[in-house]
Amino acid sequence: MMAGVRIAVVDDHPLFREGVKRSLSEISDFQIVAEGSTKDDAVRISQEHRPDVMLLDISMPGGGLDAIAPILENWPGQKVVVLTVSETSDDVTRALNSGAKGYVLKGVGSRALAEIIRTVASGEGYVSPALSARLLSGLASAPEAASKSDPIAALTGREYEVLTLAAAGLSNKRIALKLDLHEKTVKHHMGRIFAKLNVTNRTEAAMALRDAGHEVQPVTQRNVSG
């Protein structure tokens, strides 16, 4: 059996948040460690409480989707499950590309939600069945065509920064120093870069950057230390 799962609930609707907390707290192996209602709350809770799973709504002050990247920059191991009413493919794709491990619609029952939380806590991902077919269809069409013309476009701004520095020959440690990040965070970004570019090492990633027409500037020692 899995050890107790520590959960945070971030949603700006008090009644819904209370209902989720109450139903999950009745499960013996679940512990609600924090709650919040804004993007800033989500980032703070991840830093202060390190929950195993964070349930995060999209519609909240600051934007739930905009919370995912800063959460993972500070704590790459944080497992985020988006719990929302939004069924748009853009929101699903953005959430998963930002690093969310799950995307669940609010109509889910308490037992099903509990199983989803256990699934994500164990390291697997989850997308509501009503959305998965639509998502797969979208990934196989327009986004795939766009990635073929310029796969670098799939990277976030931070991932692009990390890739350009890696392509210029910097180690993860030197990239971390230059961007004021933890080395573990840089490793997390590199893993996501490899996955998005469908490569297995830094050399192939650098080649993909050049093949897409992006110029790689050599980094001097002065630039690194400054």
PDB file of C-alpha atoms in Angstrom:
ATOM      1  CA  MET A   1       0.000   0.000   0.000  1.00  0.00           C
ATOM      2  CA  MET A   2       1.112   3.550  -0.740  1.00  0.00           C
ATOM      3  CA  ALA A   3       1.941   5.735   2.248  1.00  0.00           C
ATOM      4  CA  GLY A   4      -0.405   8.622   3.053  1.00  0.00           C
ATOM      5  CA  VAL A   5      -0.854  11.145   0.243  1.00  0.00           C
ATOM      6  CA  ARG A   6      -0.460  14.808   1.199  1.00  0.00           C
ATOM      7  CA  ILE A   7      -2.805  17.019  -0.816  1.00  0.00           C
ATOM      8  CA  ALA A   8      -3.259  20.759  -1.381  1.00  0.00           C
ATOM      9  CA  VAL A   9      -6.441  22.229  -2.877  1.00  0.00           C
ATOM     10  CA  VAL A  10      -6.258  25.573  -4.691  1.00  0.00           C
ATOM     11  CA  ASP A  11      -9.565  26.894  -6.012  1.00  0.00           C
ATOM     12  CA  ASP A  12     -11.175  30.323  -5.679  1.00  0.00           C
ATOM     13  CA  HIS A  13     -14.698  28.937  -5.140  1.00  0.00           C
ATOM     14  CA  PRO A  14     -14.939  28.399  -1.339  1.00  0.00           C
ATOM     15  CA  LEU A  15     -17.899  26.016  -1.453  1.00  0.00           C
ATOM     16  CA  PHE A  16     -16.297  23.780  -4.066  1.00  0.00           C
ATOM     17  CA  ARG A  17     -12.956  23.858  -2.260  1.00  0.00           C
ATOM     18  CA  GLU A  18     -14.590  22.925   1.032  1.00  0.00           C
ATOM     19  CA  GLY A  19     -16.470  20.079  -0.623  1.00  0.00           C
ATOM     20  CA  VAL A  20     -13.306  18.631  -2.145  1.00  0.00           C
ATOM     21  CA  LYS A  21     -11.427  18.951   1.134  1.00  0.00           C
ATOM     22  CA  ARG A  22     -14.222  17.304   3.107  1.00  0.00           C
ATOM     23  CA  SER A  23     -14.645  14.360   0.739  1.00  0.00           C
ATOM     24  CA  LEU A  24     -10.901  13.697   0.460  1.00  0.00           C
ATOM     25  CA  SER A  25     -10.194  14.120   4.183  1.00  0.00           C
ATOM     26  CA  GLU A  26     -12.630  11.290   4.880  1.00  0.00           C
ATOM     27  CA  ILE A  27     -10.262   8.899   3.091  1.00  0.00           C
ATOM     28  CA  SER A  28      -7.876   7.359   5.603  1.00  0.00           C
ATOM     29  CA  ASP A  29      -4.692   7.590   3.534  1.00  0.00           C
ATOM     30  CA  PHE A  30      -5.257  11.216   2.438  1.00  0.00           C
ATOM     31  CA  GLN A  31      -4.158  14.304   4.327  1.00  0.00           C
ATOM     32  CA  ILE A  32      -5.135  17.858   3.329  1.00  0.00           C
ATOM     33  CA  VAL A  33      -2.056  19.952   4.153  1.00  0.00           C
ATOM     34  CA  ALA A  34      -2.996  23.330   2.643  1.00  0.00           C
ATOM     35  CA  GLU A  35      -5.579  25.273   0.680  1.00  0.00           C
ATOM     36  CA  GLY A  36      -5.605  28.487  -1.338  1.00  0.00           C
ATOM     37  CA  SER A  37      -7.508  30.523  -3.904  1.00  0.00           C
ATOM     38  CA  THR A  38      -4.950  32.323  -6.114  1.00  0.00           C
ATOM     39  CA  LYS A  39      -1.899  31.722  -8.291  1.00  0.00           C
ATOM     40  CA  ASP A  40       0.310  33.222  -5.580  1.00  0.00           C
ATOM     41  CA  ASP A  41      -1.235  30.875  -3.012  1.00  0.00           C
ATOM     42  CA  ALA A  42      -0.421  27.884  -5.236  1.00  0.00           C
ATOM     43  CA  VAL A  43       3.238  28.893  -5.619  1.00  0.00           C
ATOM     44  CA  ARG A  44       3.595  29.621  -1.903  1.00  0.00           C
ATOM     45  CA  ILE A  45       1.928  26.360  -0.860  1.00  0.00           C
ATOM     46  CA  SER A  46       4.228  24.335  -3.088  1.00  0.00           C
ATOM     47  CA  GLN A  47       7.272  26.018  -1.560  1.00  0.00           C
ATOM     48  CA  GLU A  48       6.143  25.831   2.063  1.00  0.00           C
ATOM     49  CA  HIS A  49       4.248  22.538   2.246  1.00  0.00           C
ATOM     50  CA  ARG A  50       5.588  20.371  -0.597  1.00  0.00           C
ATOM     51  CA  PRO A  51       2.306  18.440  -1.043  1.00  0.00           C
ATOM     52  CA  ASP A  52       2.477  15.151  -2.909  1.00  0.00           C
ATOM     53  CA  VAL A  53      -0.355  16.301  -5.172  1.00  0.00           C
ATOM     54  CA  MET A  54      -1.745  19.780  -5.752  1.00  0.00           C
ATOM     55  CA  LEU A  55      -5.291  20.135  -7.124  1.00  0.00           C
ATOM     56  CA  LEU A  56      -5.323  23.380  -9.101  1.00  0.00           C
ATOM     57  CA  ASP A  57      -8.201  25.191 -10.794  1.00  0.00           C
ATOM     58  CA  ILE A  58      -7.658  27.273 -13.953  1.00  0.00           C
ATOM     59  CA  SER A  59     -10.003  30.193 -13.254  1.00  0.00           C
ATOM     60  CA  MET A  60      -8.580  32.064 -10.286  1.00  0.00           C
ATOM     61  CA  PRO A  61      -6.813  35.372  -9.588  1.00  0.00           C
ATOM     62  CA  GLY A  62      -3.457  35.258 -11.370  1.00  0.00           C
ATOM     63  CA  GLY A  63      -4.490  32.265 -13.497  1.00  0.00           C
ATOM     64  CA  GLY A  64      -4.049  28.652 -12.490  1.00  0.00           C
ATOM     65  CA  LEU A  65      -2.208  27.702 -15.675  1.00  0.00           C
ATOM     66  CA  ASP A  66       0.277  30.525 -15.063  1.00  0.00           C
ATOM     67  CA  ALA A  67       1.077  29.010 -11.667  1.00  0.00           C
ATOM     68  CA  ILE A  68       2.386  25.707 -13.019  1.00  0.00           C
ATOM     69  CA  ALA A  69       5.708  26.917 -14.458  1.00  0.00           C
ATOM     70  CA  PRO A  70       6.867  28.868 -11.363  1.00  0.00           C
ATOM     71  CA  ILE A  71       5.785  25.978  -9.139  1.00  0.00           C
ATOM     72  CA  LEU A  72       7.924  23.524 -11.099  1.00  0.00           C
ATOM     73  CA  GLU A  73      10.863  25.923 -11.308  1.00  0.00           C
ATOM     74  CA  ASN A  74      10.979  26.020  -7.518  1.00  0.00           C
ATOM     75  CA  TRP A  75      10.053  22.359  -6.995  1.00  0.00           C
ATOM     76  CA  PRO A  76      10.385  20.162 -10.134  1.00  0.00           C
ATOM     77  CA  GLY A  77       9.010  17.159  -8.259  1.00  0.00           C
ATOM     78  CA  GLN A  78       5.646  18.779  -7.540  1.00  0.00           C
ATOM     79  CA  LYS A  79       2.737  16.810  -9.042  1.00  0.00           C
ATOM     80  CA  VAL A  80      -0.010  19.140 -10.251  1.00  0.00           C
ATOM     81  CA  VAL A  81      -3.504  17.983 -11.210  1.00  0.00           C
ATOM     82  CA  VAL A  82      -5.649  20.596 -12.946  1.00  0.00           C
ATOM     83  CA  LEU A  83      -9.244  20.277 -11.684  1.00  0.00           C
ATOM     84  CA  THR A  84     -11.459  22.512 -13.797  1.00  0.00           C
ATOM     85  CA  VAL A  85     -14.627  22.944 -15.843  1.00  0.00           C
ATOM     86  CA  SER A  86     -12.671  23.896 -18.972  1.00  0.00           C
ATOM     87  CA  GLU A  87     -12.817  21.312 -21.750  1.00  0.00           C
ATOM     88  CA  THR A  88     -10.907  23.317 -24.367  1.00  0.00           C
ATOM     89  CA  SER A  89      -8.033  21.517 -26.057  1.00  0.00           C
ATOM     90  CA  ASP A  90      -5.854  24.627 -25.728  1.00  0.00           C
ATOM     91  CA  ASP A  91      -6.174  24.580 -21.940  1.00  0.00           C
ATOM     92  CA  VAL A  92      -5.477  20.839 -21.756  1.00  0.00           C
ATOM     93  CA  THR A  93      -2.431  21.125 -24.030  1.00  0.00           C
ATOM     94  CA  ARG A  94      -1.069  24.155 -22.221  1.00  0.00           C
ATOM     95  CA  ALA A  95      -1.495  22.521 -18.816  1.00  0.00           C
ATOM     96  CA  LEU A  96       0.288  19.317 -19.842  1.00  0.00           C
ATOM     97  CA  ASN A  97       3.044  21.164 -21.728  1.00  0.00           C
ATOM     98  CA  SER A  98       3.600  23.306 -18.638  1.00  0.00           C
ATOM     99  CA  GLY A  99       4.201  20.155 -16.604  1.00  0.00           C
ATOM    100  CA  ALA A 100       0.850  19.233 -15.062  1.00  0.00           C
ATOM    101  CA  LYS A 101       0.551  15.486 -14.420  1.00  0.00           C
ATOM    102  CA  GLY A 102      -3.225  15.370 -14.668  1.00  0.00           C
ATOM    103  CA  TYR A 103      -6.218  17.170 -16.135  1.00  0.00           C
ATOM    104  CA  VAL A 104      -9.605  16.374 -14.599  1.00  0.00           C
ATOM    105  CA  LEU A 105     -13.075  17.828 -15.159  1.00  0.00           C
ATOM    106  CA  LYS A 106     -15.006  18.997 -12.105  1.00  0.00           C
ATOM    107  CA  GLY A 107     -17.894  16.625 -12.757  1.00  0.00           C
ATOM    108  CA  VAL A 108     -15.752  13.761 -11.454  1.00  0.00           C
ATOM    109  CA  GLY A 109     -17.037  11.850  -8.432  1.00  0.00           C
ATOM    110  CA  SER A 110     -15.162  11.725  -5.143  1.00  0.00           C
ATOM    111  CA  ARG A 111     -14.165   8.050  -5.490  1.00  0.00           C
ATOM    112  CA  ALA A 112     -12.899   8.573  -9.023  1.00  0.00           C
ATOM    113  CA  LEU A 113     -10.976  11.680  -7.937  1.00  0.00           C
ATOM    114  CA  ALA A 114      -9.369   9.714  -5.120  1.00  0.00           C
ATOM    115  CA  GLU A 115      -8.173   7.059  -7.572  1.00  0.00           C
ATOM    116  CA  ILE A 116      -6.827   9.740  -9.918  1.00  0.00           C
ATOM    117  CA  ILE A 117      -4.891  11.311  -7.052  1.00  0.00           C
ATOM    118  CA  ARG A 118      -3.392   7.919  -6.159  1.00  0.00           C
ATOM    119  CA  THR A 119      -2.500   7.353  -9.818  1.00  0.00           C
ATOM    120  CA  VAL A 120      -0.699  10.684 -10.104  1.00  0.00           C
ATOM    121  CA  ALA A 121       0.982  10.321  -6.702  1.00  0.00           C
ATOM    122  CA  SER A 122       2.436   7.010  -7.895  1.00  0.00           C
ATOM    123  CA  GLY A 123       4.092   8.773 -10.831  1.00  0.00           C
ATOM    124  CA  GLU A 124       1.609   8.231 -13.654  1.00  0.00           C
ATOM    125  CA  GLY A 125      -0.322  10.830 -15.630  1.00  0.00           C
ATOM    126  CA  TYR A 126      -4.063  11.162 -16.132  1.00  0.00           C
ATOM    127  CA  VAL A 127      -6.391  12.999 -18.516  1.00  0.00           C
ATOM    128  CA  SER A 128     -10.183  12.728 -18.288  1.00  0.00           C
ATOM    129  CA  PRO A 129     -11.399  10.195 -20.879  1.00  0.00           C
ATOM    130  CA  ALA A 130     -13.784  12.768 -22.357  1.00  0.00           C
ATOM    131  CA  LEU A 131     -10.767  14.863 -23.326  1.00  0.00           C
ATOM    132  CA  SER A 132      -8.076  12.302 -24.162  1.00  0.00           C
ATOM    133  CA  ALA A 133      -9.338  11.365 -27.646  1.00  0.00           C
ATOM    134  CA  ARG A 134      -9.758  15.021 -28.587  1.00  0.00           C
ATOM    135  CA  LEU A 135      -6.291  15.800 -27.248  1.00  0.00           C
ATOM    136  CA  LEU A 136      -4.651  12.955 -29.155  1.00  0.00           C
ATOM    137  CA  SER A 137      -6.400  14.045 -32.336  1.00  0.00           C
ATOM    138  CA  GLY A 138      -5.151  17.596 -31.891  1.00  0.00           C
ATOM    139  CA  LEU A 139      -1.607  16.501 -31.160  1.00  0.00           C
ATOM    140  CA  ALA A 140      -1.592  14.436 -34.341  1.00  0.00           C
ATOM    141  CA  SER A 141      -2.655  17.297 -36.595  1.00  0.00           C
ATOM    142  CA  ALA A 142      -1.862  20.999 -36.331  1.00  0.00           C
ATOM    143  CA  PRO A 143       0.660  20.943 -33.475  1.00  0.00           C
ATOM    144  CA  GLU A 144       2.552  18.119 -35.166  1.00  0.00           C
ATOM    145  CA  ALA A 145       2.723  20.049 -38.424  1.00  0.00           C
ATOM    146  CA  ALA A 146       3.965  23.120 -36.576  1.00  0.00           C
ATOM    147  CA  SER A 147       6.610  21.144 -34.706  1.00  0.00           C
ATOM    148  CA  LYS A 148       7.907  19.692 -37.959  1.00  0.00           C
ATOM    149  CA  SER A 149       8.492  23.160 -39.384  1.00  0.00           C
ATOM    150  CA  ASP A 150      10.082  24.441 -36.168  1.00  0.00           C
ATOM    151  CA  PRO A 151      10.192  22.002 -33.228  1.00  0.00           C
ATOM    152  CA  ILE A 152      11.829  24.719 -31.132  1.00  0.00           C
ATOM    153  CA  ALA A 153       8.470  26.532 -31.084  1.00  0.00           C
ATOM    154  CA  ALA A 154       7.201  23.870 -28.664  1.00  0.00           C
ATOM    155  CA  LEU A 155       9.661  25.027 -25.987  1.00  0.00           C
ATOM    156  CA  THR A 156       8.769  27.473 -23.234  1.00  0.00           C
ATOM    157  CA  GLY A 157      10.802  30.667 -22.901  1.00  0.00           C
ATOM    158  CA  ARG A 158      12.847  29.230 -20.043  1.00  0.00           C
ATOM    159  CA  GLU A 159      13.469  25.962 -21.901  1.00  0.00           C
ATOM    160  CA  TYR A 160      14.691  27.947 -24.903  1.00  0.00           C
ATOM    161  CA  GLU A 161      17.123  29.872 -22.665  1.00  0.00           C
ATOM    162  CA  VAL A 162      18.443  26.625 -21.194  1.00  0.00           C
ATOM    163  CA  LEU A 163      18.807  25.026 -24.632  1.00  0.00           C
ATOM    164  CA  THR A 164      20.710  27.953 -26.158  1.00  0.00           C
ATOM    165  CA  LEU A 165      23.169  27.938 -23.255  1.00  0.00           C
ATOM    166  CA  ALA A 166      23.578  24.156 -23.449  1.00  0.00           C
ATOM    167  CA  ALA A 167      24.140  24.405 -27.200  1.00  0.00           C
ATOM    168  CA  ALA A 168      26.828  27.005 -26.523  1.00  0.00           C
ATOM    169  CA  GLY A 169      28.668  24.425 -24.405  1.00  0.00           C
ATOM    170  CA  LEU A 170      27.662  25.292 -20.844  1.00  0.00           C
ATOM    171  CA  SER A 171      27.227  22.540 -18.279  1.00  0.00           C
ATOM    172  CA  ASN A 172      24.070  22.272 -16.194  1.00  0.00           C
ATOM    173  CA  LYS A 173      25.929  23.814 -13.265  1.00  0.00           C
ATOM    174  CA  ARG A 174      27.060  26.837 -15.283  1.00  0.00           C
ATOM    175  CA  ILE A 175      23.588  27.273 -16.783  1.00  0.00           C
ATOM    176  CA  ALA A 176      22.134  27.231 -13.266  1.00  0.00           C
ATOM    177  CA  LEU A 177      24.574  29.938 -12.162  1.00  0.00           C
ATOM    178  CA  LYS A 178      23.862  32.130 -15.176  1.00  0.00           C
ATOM    179  CA  LEU A 179      20.065  31.862 -14.898  1.00  0.00           C
ATOM    180  CA  ASP A 180      20.005  31.873 -11.073  1.00  0.00           C
ATOM    181  CA  LEU A 181      18.350  28.457 -10.907  1.00  0.00           C
ATOM    182  CA  HIS A 182      19.016  25.262  -8.983  1.00  0.00           C
ATOM    183  CA  GLU A 183      21.025  22.695 -10.934  1.00  0.00           C
ATOM    184  CA  LYS A 184      18.201  20.197 -10.340  1.00  0.00           C
ATOM    185  CA  THR A 185      15.805  22.613 -12.052  1.00  0.00           C
ATOM    186  CA  VAL A 186      18.103  22.864 -15.076  1.00  0.00           C
ATOM    187  CA  LYS A 187      18.194  19.063 -15.296  1.00  0.00           C
ATOM    188  CA  HIS A 188      14.390  19.046 -15.214  1.00  0.00           C
ATOM    189  CA  HIS A 189      14.271  21.556 -18.075  1.00  0.00           C
ATOM    190  CA  MET A 190      16.787  19.544 -20.102  1.00  0.00           C
ATOM    191  CA  GLY A 191      14.660  16.418 -19.713  1.00  0.00           C
ATOM    192  CA  ARG A 192      11.603  18.258 -21.014  1.00  0.00           C
ATOM    193  CA  ILE A 193      13.642  19.714 -23.887  1.00  0.00           C
ATOM    194  CA  PHE A 194      14.838  16.246 -24.928  1.00  0.00           C
ATOM    195  CA  ALA A 195      11.252  14.942 -24.841  1.00  0.00           C
ATOM    196  CA  LYS A 196       9.821  17.835 -26.865  1.00  0.00           C
ATOM    197  CA  LEU A 197      12.579  17.683 -29.496  1.00  0.00           C
ATOM    198  CA  ASN A 198      12.582  13.863 -29.560  1.00  0.00           C
ATOM    199  CA  VAL A 199      16.319  13.694 -28.908  1.00  0.00           C
ATOM    200  CA  THR A 200      18.411  11.768 -26.402  1.00  0.00           C
ATOM    201  CA  ASN A 201      21.379  14.018 -25.645  1.00  0.00           C
ATOM    202  CA  ARG A 202      22.672  17.599 -25.622  1.00  0.00           C
ATOM    203  CA  THR A 203      24.452  17.281 -28.958  1.00  0.00           C
ATOM    204  CA  GLU A 204      21.265  16.227 -30.752  1.00  0.00           C
ATOM    205  CA  ALA A 205      19.357  19.026 -29.012  1.00  0.00           C
ATOM    206  CA  ALA A 206      21.945  21.576 -30.177  1.00  0.00           C
ATOM    207  CA  MET A 207      21.709  20.216 -33.718  1.00  0.00           C
ATOM    208  CA  ALA A 208      17.924  20.546 -33.624  1.00  0.00           C
ATOM    209  CA  LEU A 209      18.326  24.175 -32.558  1.00  0.00           C
ATOM    210  CA  ARG A 210      20.680  24.899 -35.454  1.00  0.00           C
ATOM    211  CA  ASP A 211      18.612  22.910 -37.973  1.00  0.00           C
ATOM    212  CA  ALA A 212      15.595  25.051 -37.082  1.00  0.00           C
ATOM    213  CA  GLY A 213      17.577  28.137 -38.057  1.00  0.00           C
ATOM    214  CA  HIS A 214      18.291  29.454 -34.575  1.00  0.00           C
ATOM    215  CA  GLU A 215      21.731  31.006 -34.183  1.00  0.00           C
ATOM    216  CA  VAL A 216      23.830  29.829 -31.256  1.00  0.00           C
ATOM    217  CA  GLN A 217      26.031  32.500 -29.747  1.00  0.00           C
ATOM    218  CA  PRO A 218      29.259  31.369 -28.062  1.00  0.00           C
ATOM    219  CA  VAL A 219      29.260  32.147 -24.354  1.00  0.00           C
ATOM    220  CA  THR A 220      32.412  33.710 -22.939  1.00  0.00           C
ATOM    221  CA  GLN A 221      33.615  33.280 -19.382  1.00  0.00           C
ATOM    222  CA  ARG A 222      32.678  36.911 -18.692  1.00  0.00           C
ATOM    223  CA  ASN A 223      29.124  36.271 -19.875  1.00  0.00           C
ATOM    224  CA  VAL A 224      28.828  33.201 -17.690  1.00  0.00           C
ATOM    225  CA  SER A 225      30.048  34.835 -14.517  1.00  0.00           C
ATOM    226  CA  GLY A 226      28.042  37.989 -15.165  1.00  0.00           C
TER     227      GLY A 226
END
